[in-house]
Coordinates of C-alpha atoms and ligand atoms in Angstrom, one line a residue:
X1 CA -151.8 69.6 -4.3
X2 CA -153.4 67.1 -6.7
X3 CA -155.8 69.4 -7.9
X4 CA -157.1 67.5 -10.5
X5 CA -156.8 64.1 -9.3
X6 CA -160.8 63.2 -9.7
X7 CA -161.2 64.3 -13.1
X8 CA -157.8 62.1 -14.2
X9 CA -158.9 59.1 -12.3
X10 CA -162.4 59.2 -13.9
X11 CA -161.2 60.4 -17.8
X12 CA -158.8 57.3 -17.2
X13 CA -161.3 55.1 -16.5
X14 CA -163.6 55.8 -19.5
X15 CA -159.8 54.7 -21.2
X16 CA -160.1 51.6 -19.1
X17 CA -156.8 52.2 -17.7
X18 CA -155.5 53.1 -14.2
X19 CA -152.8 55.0 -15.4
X20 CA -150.0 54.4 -17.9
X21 CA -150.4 51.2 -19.1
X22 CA -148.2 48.4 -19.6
X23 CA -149.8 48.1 -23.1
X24 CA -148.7 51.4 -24.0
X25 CA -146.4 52.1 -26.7
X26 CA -144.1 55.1 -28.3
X27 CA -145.6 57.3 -30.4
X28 CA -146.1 56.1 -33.6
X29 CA -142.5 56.8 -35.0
X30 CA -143.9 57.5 -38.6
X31 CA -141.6 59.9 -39.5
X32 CA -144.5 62.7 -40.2
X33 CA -143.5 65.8 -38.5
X34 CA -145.8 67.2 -35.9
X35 CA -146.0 71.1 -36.6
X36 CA -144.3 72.7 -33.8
X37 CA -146.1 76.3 -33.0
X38 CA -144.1 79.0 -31.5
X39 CA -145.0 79.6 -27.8
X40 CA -146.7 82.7 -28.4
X41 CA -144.2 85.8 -26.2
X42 CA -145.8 89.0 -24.7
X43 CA -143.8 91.3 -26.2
X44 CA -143.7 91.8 -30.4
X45 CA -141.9 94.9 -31.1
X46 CA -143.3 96.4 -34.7
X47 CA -141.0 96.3 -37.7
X48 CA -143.6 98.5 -39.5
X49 CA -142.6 102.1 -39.7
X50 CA -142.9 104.5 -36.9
X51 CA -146.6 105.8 -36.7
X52 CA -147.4 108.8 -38.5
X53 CA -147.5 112.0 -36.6
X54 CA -151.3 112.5 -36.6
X55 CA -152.5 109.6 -35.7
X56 CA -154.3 109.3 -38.8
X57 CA -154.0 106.9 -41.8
X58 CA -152.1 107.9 -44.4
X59 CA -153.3 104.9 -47.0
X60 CA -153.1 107.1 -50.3
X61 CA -149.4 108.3 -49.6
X62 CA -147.6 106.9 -52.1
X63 CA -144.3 107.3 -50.9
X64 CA -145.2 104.9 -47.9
X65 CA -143.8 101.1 -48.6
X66 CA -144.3 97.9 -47.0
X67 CA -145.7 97.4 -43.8
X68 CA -147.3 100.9 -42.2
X69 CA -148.3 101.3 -38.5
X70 CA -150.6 104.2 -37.7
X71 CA -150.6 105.9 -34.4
X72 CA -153.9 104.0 -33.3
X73 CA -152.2 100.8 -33.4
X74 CA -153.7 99.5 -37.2
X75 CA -151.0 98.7 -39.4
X76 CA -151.8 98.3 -43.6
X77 CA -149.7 97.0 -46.2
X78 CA -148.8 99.8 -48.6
X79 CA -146.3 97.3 -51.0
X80 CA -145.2 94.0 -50.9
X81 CA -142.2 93.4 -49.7
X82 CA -139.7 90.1 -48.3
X83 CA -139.8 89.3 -45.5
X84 CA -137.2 88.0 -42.9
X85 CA -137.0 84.0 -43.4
X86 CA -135.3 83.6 -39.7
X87 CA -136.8 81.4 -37.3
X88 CA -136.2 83.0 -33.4
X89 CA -136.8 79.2 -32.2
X90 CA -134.5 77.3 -30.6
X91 CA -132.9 75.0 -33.1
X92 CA -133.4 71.0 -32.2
X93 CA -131.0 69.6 -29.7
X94 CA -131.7 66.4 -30.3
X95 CA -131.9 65.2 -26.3
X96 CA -136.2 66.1 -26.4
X97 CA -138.3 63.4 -25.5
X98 CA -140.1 63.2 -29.1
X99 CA -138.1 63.9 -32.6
X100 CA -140.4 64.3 -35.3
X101 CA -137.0 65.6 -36.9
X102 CA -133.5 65.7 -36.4
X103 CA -131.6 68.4 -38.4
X104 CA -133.0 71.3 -40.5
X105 CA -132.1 68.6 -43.3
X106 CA -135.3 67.0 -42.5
X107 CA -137.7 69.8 -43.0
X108 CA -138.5 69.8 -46.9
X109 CA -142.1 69.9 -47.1
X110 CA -142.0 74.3 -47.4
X111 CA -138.8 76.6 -47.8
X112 CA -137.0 78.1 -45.0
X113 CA -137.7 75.0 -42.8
X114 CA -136.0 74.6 -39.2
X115 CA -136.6 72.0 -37.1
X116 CA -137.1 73.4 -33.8
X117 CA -137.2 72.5 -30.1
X118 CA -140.4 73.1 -28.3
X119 CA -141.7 72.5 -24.7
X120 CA -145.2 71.1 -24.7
X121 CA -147.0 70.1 -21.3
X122 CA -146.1 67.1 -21.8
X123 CA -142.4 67.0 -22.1
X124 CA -140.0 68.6 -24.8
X125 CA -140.5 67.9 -28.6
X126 CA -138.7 68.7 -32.0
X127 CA -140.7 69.3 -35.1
X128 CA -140.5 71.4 -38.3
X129 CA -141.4 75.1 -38.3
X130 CA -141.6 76.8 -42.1
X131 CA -141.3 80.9 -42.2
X132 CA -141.8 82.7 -45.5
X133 CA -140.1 85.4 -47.3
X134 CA -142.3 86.1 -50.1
X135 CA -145.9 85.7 -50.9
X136 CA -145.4 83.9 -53.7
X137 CA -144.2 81.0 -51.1
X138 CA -146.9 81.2 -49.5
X139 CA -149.9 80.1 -52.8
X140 CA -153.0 81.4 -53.7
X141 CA -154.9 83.7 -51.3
X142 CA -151.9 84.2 -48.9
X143 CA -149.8 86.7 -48.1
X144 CA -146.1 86.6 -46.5
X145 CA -146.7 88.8 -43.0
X146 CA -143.4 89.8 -41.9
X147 CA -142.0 88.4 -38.5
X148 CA -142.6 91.3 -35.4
X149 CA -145.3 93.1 -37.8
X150 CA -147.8 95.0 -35.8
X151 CA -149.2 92.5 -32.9
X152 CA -148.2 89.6 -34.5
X153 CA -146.3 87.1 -31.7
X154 CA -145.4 84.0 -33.6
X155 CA -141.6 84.4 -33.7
X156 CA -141.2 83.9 -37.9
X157 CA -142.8 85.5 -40.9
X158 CA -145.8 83.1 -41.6
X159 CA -148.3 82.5 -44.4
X160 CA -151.9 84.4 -43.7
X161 CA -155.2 83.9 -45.1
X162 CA -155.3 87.4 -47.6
X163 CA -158.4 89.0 -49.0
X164 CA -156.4 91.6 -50.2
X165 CA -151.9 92.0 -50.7
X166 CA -151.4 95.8 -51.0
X167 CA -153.4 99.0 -50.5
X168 CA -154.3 99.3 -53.7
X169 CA -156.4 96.3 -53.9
X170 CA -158.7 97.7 -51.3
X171 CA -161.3 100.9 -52.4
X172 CA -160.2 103.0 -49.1
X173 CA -156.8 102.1 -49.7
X174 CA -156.3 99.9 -46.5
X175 CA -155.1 96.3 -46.5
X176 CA -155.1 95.8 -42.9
X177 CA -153.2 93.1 -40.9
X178 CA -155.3 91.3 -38.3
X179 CA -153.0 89.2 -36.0
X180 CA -155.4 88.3 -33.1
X181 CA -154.9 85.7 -30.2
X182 CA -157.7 84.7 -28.7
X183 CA -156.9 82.7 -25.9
X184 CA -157.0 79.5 -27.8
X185 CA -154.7 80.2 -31.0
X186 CA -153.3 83.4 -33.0
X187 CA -155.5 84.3 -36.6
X188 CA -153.4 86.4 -39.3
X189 CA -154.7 87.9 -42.3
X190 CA -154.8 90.4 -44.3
X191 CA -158.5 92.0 -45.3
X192 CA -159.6 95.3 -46.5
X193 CA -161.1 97.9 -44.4
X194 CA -164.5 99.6 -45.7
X195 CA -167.3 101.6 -44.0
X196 CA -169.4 98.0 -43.6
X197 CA -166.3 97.5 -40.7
X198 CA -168.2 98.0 -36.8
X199 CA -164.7 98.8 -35.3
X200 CA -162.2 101.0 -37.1
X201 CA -159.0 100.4 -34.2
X202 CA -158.5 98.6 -30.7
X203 CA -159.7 101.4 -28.8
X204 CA -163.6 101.0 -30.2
X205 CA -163.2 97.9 -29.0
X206 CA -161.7 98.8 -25.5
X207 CA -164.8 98.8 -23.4
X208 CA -166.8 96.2 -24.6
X209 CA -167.5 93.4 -22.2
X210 CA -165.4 89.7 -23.4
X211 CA -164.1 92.0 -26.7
X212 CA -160.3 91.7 -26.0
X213 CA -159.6 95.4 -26.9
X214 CA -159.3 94.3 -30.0
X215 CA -160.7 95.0 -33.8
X216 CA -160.2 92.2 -35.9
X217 CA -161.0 91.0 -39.8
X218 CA -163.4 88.1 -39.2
X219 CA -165.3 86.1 -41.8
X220 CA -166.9 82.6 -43.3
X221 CA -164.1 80.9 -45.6
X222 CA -164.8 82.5 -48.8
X223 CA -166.7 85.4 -47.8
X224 CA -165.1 89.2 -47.6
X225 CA -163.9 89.6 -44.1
X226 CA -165.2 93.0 -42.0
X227 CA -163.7 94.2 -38.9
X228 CA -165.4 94.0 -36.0
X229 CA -164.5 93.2 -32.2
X230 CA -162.7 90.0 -31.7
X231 CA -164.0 87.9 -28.4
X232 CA -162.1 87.8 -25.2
X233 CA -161.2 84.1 -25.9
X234 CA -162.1 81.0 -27.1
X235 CA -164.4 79.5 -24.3
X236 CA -163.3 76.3 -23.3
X237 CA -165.6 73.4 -23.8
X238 CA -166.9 72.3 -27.2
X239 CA -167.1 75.2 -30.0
X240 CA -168.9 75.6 -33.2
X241 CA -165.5 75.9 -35.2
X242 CA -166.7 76.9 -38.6
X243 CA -163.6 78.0 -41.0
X244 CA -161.2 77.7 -38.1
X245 CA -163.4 80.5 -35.8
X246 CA -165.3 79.2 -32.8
X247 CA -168.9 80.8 -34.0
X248 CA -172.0 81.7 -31.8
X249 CA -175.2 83.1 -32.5
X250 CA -175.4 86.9 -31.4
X251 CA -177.3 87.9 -28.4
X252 CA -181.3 89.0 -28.4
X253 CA -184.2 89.7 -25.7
X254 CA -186.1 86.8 -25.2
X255 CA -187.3 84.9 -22.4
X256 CA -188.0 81.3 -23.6
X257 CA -184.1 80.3 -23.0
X258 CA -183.9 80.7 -19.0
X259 CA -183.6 78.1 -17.2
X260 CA -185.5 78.6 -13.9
X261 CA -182.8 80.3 -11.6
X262 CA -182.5 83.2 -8.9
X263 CA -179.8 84.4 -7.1
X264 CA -179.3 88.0 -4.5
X265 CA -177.6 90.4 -7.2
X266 CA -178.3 93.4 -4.8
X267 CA -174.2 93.6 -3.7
X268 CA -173.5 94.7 -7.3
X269 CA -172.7 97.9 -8.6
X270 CA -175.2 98.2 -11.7
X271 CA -172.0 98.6 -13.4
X272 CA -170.5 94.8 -12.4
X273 CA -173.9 93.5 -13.0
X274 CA -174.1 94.2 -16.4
X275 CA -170.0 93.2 -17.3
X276 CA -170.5 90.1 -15.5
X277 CA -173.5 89.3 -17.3
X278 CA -172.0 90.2 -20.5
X279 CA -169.4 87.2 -19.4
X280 CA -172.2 85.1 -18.5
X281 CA -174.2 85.7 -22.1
X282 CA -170.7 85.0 -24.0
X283 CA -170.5 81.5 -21.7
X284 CA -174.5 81.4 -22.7
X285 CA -173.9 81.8 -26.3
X286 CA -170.8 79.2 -26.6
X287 CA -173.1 76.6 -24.3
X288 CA -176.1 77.1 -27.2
X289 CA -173.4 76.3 -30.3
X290 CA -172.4 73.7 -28.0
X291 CA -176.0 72.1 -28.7
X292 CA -174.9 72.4 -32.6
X293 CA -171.5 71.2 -32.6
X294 CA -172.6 68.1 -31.1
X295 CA -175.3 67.6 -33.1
X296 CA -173.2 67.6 -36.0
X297 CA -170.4 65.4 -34.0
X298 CA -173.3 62.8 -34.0
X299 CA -173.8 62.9 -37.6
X300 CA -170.0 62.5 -38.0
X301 CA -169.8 59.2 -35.5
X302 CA -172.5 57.9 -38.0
X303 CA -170.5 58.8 -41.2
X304 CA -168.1 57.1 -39.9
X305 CA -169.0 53.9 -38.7
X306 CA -168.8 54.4 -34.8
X307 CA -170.7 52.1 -32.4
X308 CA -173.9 52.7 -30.7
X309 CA -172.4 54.1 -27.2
X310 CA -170.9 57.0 -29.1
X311 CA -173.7 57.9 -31.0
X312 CA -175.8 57.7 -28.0
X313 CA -173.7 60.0 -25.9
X314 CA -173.2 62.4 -28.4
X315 CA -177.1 62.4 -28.1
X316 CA -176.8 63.4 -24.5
X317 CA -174.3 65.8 -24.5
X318 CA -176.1 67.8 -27.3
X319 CA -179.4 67.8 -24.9
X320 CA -176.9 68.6 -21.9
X321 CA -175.8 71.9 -23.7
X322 CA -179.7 72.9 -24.2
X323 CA -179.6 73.1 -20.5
X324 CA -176.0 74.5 -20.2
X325 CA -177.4 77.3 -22.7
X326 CA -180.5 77.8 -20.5
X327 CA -178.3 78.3 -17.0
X328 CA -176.1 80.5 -18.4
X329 CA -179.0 82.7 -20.3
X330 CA -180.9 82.6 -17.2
X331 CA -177.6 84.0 -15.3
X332 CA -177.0 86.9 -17.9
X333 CA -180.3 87.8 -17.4
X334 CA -181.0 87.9 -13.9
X335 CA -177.7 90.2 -13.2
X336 CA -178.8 92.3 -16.2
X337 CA -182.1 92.7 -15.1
X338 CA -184.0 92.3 -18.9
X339 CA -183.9 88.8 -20.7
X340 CA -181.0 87.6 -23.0
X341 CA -181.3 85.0 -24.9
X342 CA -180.0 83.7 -28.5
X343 CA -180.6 85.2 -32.0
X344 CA -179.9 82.8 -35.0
X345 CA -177.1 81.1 -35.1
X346 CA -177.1 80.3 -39.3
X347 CA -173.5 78.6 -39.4
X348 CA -175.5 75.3 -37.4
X349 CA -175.8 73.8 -41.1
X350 CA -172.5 74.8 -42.6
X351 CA -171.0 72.2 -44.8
X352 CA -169.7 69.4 -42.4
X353 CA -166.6 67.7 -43.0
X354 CA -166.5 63.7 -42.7
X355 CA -162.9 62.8 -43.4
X356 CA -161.1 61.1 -40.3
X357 CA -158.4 63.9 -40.6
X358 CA -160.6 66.9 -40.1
X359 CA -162.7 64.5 -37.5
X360 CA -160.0 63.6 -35.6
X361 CA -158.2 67.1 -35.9
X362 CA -161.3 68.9 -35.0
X363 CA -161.7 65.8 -31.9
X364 CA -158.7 66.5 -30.6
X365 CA -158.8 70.5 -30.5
X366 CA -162.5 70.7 -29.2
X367 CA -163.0 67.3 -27.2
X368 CA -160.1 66.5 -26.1
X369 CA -158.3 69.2 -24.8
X370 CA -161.2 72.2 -25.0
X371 CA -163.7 69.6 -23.1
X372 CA -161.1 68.4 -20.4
X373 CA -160.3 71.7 -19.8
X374 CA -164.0 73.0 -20.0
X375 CA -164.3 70.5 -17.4
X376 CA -161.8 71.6 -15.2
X377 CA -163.0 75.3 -15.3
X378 CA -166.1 74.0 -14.6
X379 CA -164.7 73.0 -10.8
X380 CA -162.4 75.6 -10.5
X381 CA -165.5 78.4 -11.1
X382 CA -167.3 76.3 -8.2
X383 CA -165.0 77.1 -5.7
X384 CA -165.7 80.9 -5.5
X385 CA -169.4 80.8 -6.1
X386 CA -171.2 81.3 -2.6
X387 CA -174.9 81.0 -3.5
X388 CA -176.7 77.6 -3.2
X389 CA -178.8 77.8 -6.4
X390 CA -176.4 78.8 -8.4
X391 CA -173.6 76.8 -7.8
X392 CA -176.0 73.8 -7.8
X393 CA -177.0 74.7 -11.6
X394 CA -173.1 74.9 -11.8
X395 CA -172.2 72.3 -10.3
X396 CA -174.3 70.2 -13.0
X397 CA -172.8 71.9 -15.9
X398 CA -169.2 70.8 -14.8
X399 CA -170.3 66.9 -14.0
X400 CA -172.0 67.1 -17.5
X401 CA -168.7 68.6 -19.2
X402 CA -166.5 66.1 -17.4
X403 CA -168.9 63.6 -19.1
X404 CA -168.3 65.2 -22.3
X405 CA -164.2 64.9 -22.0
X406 CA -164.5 61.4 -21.2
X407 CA -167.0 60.8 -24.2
X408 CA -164.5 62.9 -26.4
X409 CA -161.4 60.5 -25.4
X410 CA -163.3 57.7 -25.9
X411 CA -163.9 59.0 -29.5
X412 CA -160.4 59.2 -30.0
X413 CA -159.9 55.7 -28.8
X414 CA -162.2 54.2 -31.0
X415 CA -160.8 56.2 -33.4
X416 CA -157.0 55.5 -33.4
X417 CA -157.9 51.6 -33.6
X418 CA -160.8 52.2 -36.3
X419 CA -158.2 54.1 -38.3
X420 CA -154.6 53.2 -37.5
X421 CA -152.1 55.6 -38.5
X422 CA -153.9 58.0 -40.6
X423 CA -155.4 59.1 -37.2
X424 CA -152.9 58.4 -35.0
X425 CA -151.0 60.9 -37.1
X426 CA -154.1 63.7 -37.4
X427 CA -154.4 63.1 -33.4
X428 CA -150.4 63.8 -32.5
X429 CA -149.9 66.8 -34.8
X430 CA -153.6 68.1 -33.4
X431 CA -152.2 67.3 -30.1
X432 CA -148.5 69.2 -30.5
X433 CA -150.6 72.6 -31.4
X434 CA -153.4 72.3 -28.9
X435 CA -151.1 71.9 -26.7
X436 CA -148.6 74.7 -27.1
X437 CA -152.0 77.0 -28.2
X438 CA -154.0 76.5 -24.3
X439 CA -150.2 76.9 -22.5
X440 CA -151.0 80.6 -22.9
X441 CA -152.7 82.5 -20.5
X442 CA -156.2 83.9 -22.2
X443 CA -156.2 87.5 -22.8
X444 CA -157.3 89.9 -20.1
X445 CA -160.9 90.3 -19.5
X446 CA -163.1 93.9 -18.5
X447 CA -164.0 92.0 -15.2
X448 CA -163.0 89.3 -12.9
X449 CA -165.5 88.5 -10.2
X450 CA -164.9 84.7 -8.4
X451 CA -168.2 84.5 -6.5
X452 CA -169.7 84.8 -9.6
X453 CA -168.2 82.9 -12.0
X454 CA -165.5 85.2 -13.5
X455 CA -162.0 83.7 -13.2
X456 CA -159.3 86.1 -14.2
X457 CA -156.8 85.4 -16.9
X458 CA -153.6 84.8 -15.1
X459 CA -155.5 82.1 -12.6
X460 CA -157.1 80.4 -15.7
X461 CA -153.8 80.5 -17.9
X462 CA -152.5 78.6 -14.7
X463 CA -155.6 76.0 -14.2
X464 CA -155.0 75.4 -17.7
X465 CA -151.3 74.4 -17.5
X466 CA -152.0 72.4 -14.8
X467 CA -154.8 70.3 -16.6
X468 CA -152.7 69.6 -19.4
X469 CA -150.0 68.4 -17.3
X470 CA -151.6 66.1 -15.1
X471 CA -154.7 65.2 -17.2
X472 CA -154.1 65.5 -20.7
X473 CA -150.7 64.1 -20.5
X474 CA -152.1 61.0 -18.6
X475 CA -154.5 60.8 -20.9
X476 CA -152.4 60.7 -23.9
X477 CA -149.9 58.6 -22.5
X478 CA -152.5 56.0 -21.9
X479 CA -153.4 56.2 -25.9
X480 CA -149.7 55.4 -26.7
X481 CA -149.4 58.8 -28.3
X482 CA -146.8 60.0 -25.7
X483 CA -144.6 57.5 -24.6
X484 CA -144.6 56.5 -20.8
X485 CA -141.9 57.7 -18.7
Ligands
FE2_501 FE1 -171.6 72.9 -22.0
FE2_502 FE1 -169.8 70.3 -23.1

């Protein structure tokens, strides 16, 4: 079954193309390597030492070296130590339908360079893949995390963002390692615990709605990171990325942000109720950044010289995501039974970035891919819900994100003939990471409920494989960034 078919045909035609074009060419052939990023595997098994017997950190025991798993699943770095430089990728073959490199000879930008074989949506790729031994490798504010370390999945040691290297940089003598995938893409690094953390392992985590079970380091670039509960996933559609986190303004009682919506709730335990409004108040919160990160898209298109009918859509789809915002709050709280709407959300006027490789980067990741596959969610959430009013306010949130893909690969039209290879090159190594990054299923969610809106992992990790094959790769295809087959 074509699933998709509609949304192809009509993300084509904002392309102006009916499918792969005649006009199309090979990717660019520049010779810049794509990075290829590991498909991320279920299973890591820990290298860190065997937890201790009680369960209970042992950060001040100076006999303990290296890498340190506790019984509740934290692990610390007590020393430094080097790391295994092996990459557990397949080595190029050199038969893959794109060869951003040939031979491990070609991958010279970092040390331990491999140049591996990957399989994207779109077809099979080579590219170079860079582990790390040390943390000296690695530069300022980095530390060397060591392959199969705690929950760690990439298959290599890699280079993490470090607010701390040992222990004993930290003043309760834990220099935790955060390795969180979201759903979207895997975070690393290395921060401190302290009693500002709100989470101290998983298992505070455990029961909150959208949390993922997990307890992460999170923070703005430059700030000290605390630990707190990471979000279920990255909700597809367009993100606030601030620092390379999708950010969203916490929840508070109000009632000015509801749109004007009922629906029969009475079928619901009180305790589904309230974890399927938590769901619908994360969606809520993601649909209000929305109204931010297109508002500063705009301001972008006009740094950057687009035309009018950018600008002006970009316009739209920021007042679109008002309403979005006001559906979803008014969902939250009708099966919550009190209001829910948005506190502050203070990272709307972070510093914006104008340069057409962070544009185009960010274009690719959020537009692009996250829109299309917001889109596609969007129809697939449809299909379960049963009452009139609310798949009607539904409905028009998924014929307004389809809009938004369409405006988002428009964008990248404009801007691969705007800017010639500088973006053609941003938009295929954006492309050969958002790619492998929304192959994975999202992590499991607390509650999966169709009739109202709650898909469950394994069906959405399979809606999303399916978009990216026969939408995305169309798509690119008719840019000329994939050649056609
Ligand atoms: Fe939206
Ligand atoms: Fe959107």
């Amino acid at each position: 079954m074509d699933r998709y078919r509609s949304l192809r045909i009509s993300l084509l035609a904002a392309l102006g193309a009916a499918g792969c074009s005649a006009s199309s060419t090979a990717a660019s052939g520049s010779g810049e390597s794509p990075p290829v990023v590991a498909i991320p595997t279920a299973s890591s098994s820990a290298t860190a030492e065997a937890p201790s017997p009680d369960g209970e950190p042992e950060p001040s025991n100076p006999t303990r070296t290296g890498w340190v798993a506790e019984k509740n699943g934290n692990v610390h770095r007590a020393s430094r130590v080097t790391c295994d430089a092996t990459i557990d990728l397949p080595a190029c073959a050199g038969t893959e339908s794109r060869l951003s490199c040939k031979t491990d000879a070609d991958c010279t930008e970092k040390p331990h360079g491999k140049c591996t074989s990957g399989v994207g949506q779109i077809g099979t790729y080579c590219g170079c893949t860079y582990a790390c031994e040390t943390d000296d490798e690695c530069g300022a504010g980095q530390a060397c995390v060591c392959k199969g370390t705690g929950a760690l999945r990439a298959r290599h040691s890699v280079c993490a963002e470090a607010s701390c290297s040992t222990d004993a940089d930290c003043s309760e003598n834990s220099c935790g390692l955060s390795a969180y995938f979201n759903g979207c893409y895997e975070k690393v690094t290395l921060a401190c615990r302290t009693k500002e953390d709100t989470c101290r392992s998983d298992a505070d985590c455990q029961k909150l709605p959208r949390s993922g079970g997990a307890c992460v380091a999170r923070g703005q670039k430059g700030e000290k990171p605390t630990w707190q509960c990471g979000s279920m996933s990255c909700v597809i559609g367009r993100p606030l990325v601030i620092s390379g986190e999708a950010r969203a303004a916490k929840p508070r009682a109000r009632a000015d942000w509801r749109a004007a919506l009922d629906f029969e709730v009475d079928a619901l335990s009180l305790e589904a109720r309230e974890a399927i409004s938590a769901h619908h108040a994360a969606i809520a919160a993601m649909e209000h950044a929305s109204i931010a990160s297109f508002s500063r898209f705009t301001l972008q298109l006009l740094a950057l010289g687009a035309p009018a009918e950018l600008v002006a859509e970009a316009q739209i789809a920021s007042l679109d995501e008002v309403t979005h915002a006001q559906v979803e709050y008014a969902i939250a709280s009708r099966l919550a039974g009190r209001f829910i709407g948005p506190d502050k959300l203070p990272e709307a006027t972070a510093r914006l970035e104008s340069d057409v490789i962070s544009f185009v980067e960010a274009l690719v990741m959020e537009g692009c891919v996250g829109e299309t596959l917001g889109a596609a969610e969007g129809q697939e959430v449809l299909r379960g819900v049963r009452d009139d009013g609310l798949r009607a306010a539904l409905a028009k949130i998924a014929a307004d994100e389809e809009r938004h893909a369409a405006l988002a690969w428009k964008t990248l039209q404009w801007a691969l003939g705007a800017f010639g290879a500088e973006a053609r090159e941003a938009a295929e190594r954006a492309f050969a990471r958002a790619l492998v990054i929304h192959g994975e299923d999202p992590a499991e969610g607390p509650v999966e409920n169709e009739e109202f809106g709650v898909l469950g992992a394994r069906t959405l990790g399979a809606r999303r494989r399916e978009v990216l094959r026969s939408v995305v790769g169309p798509c690119l295809r008719t840019l000329g960034l994939v050649a056609c087959s």
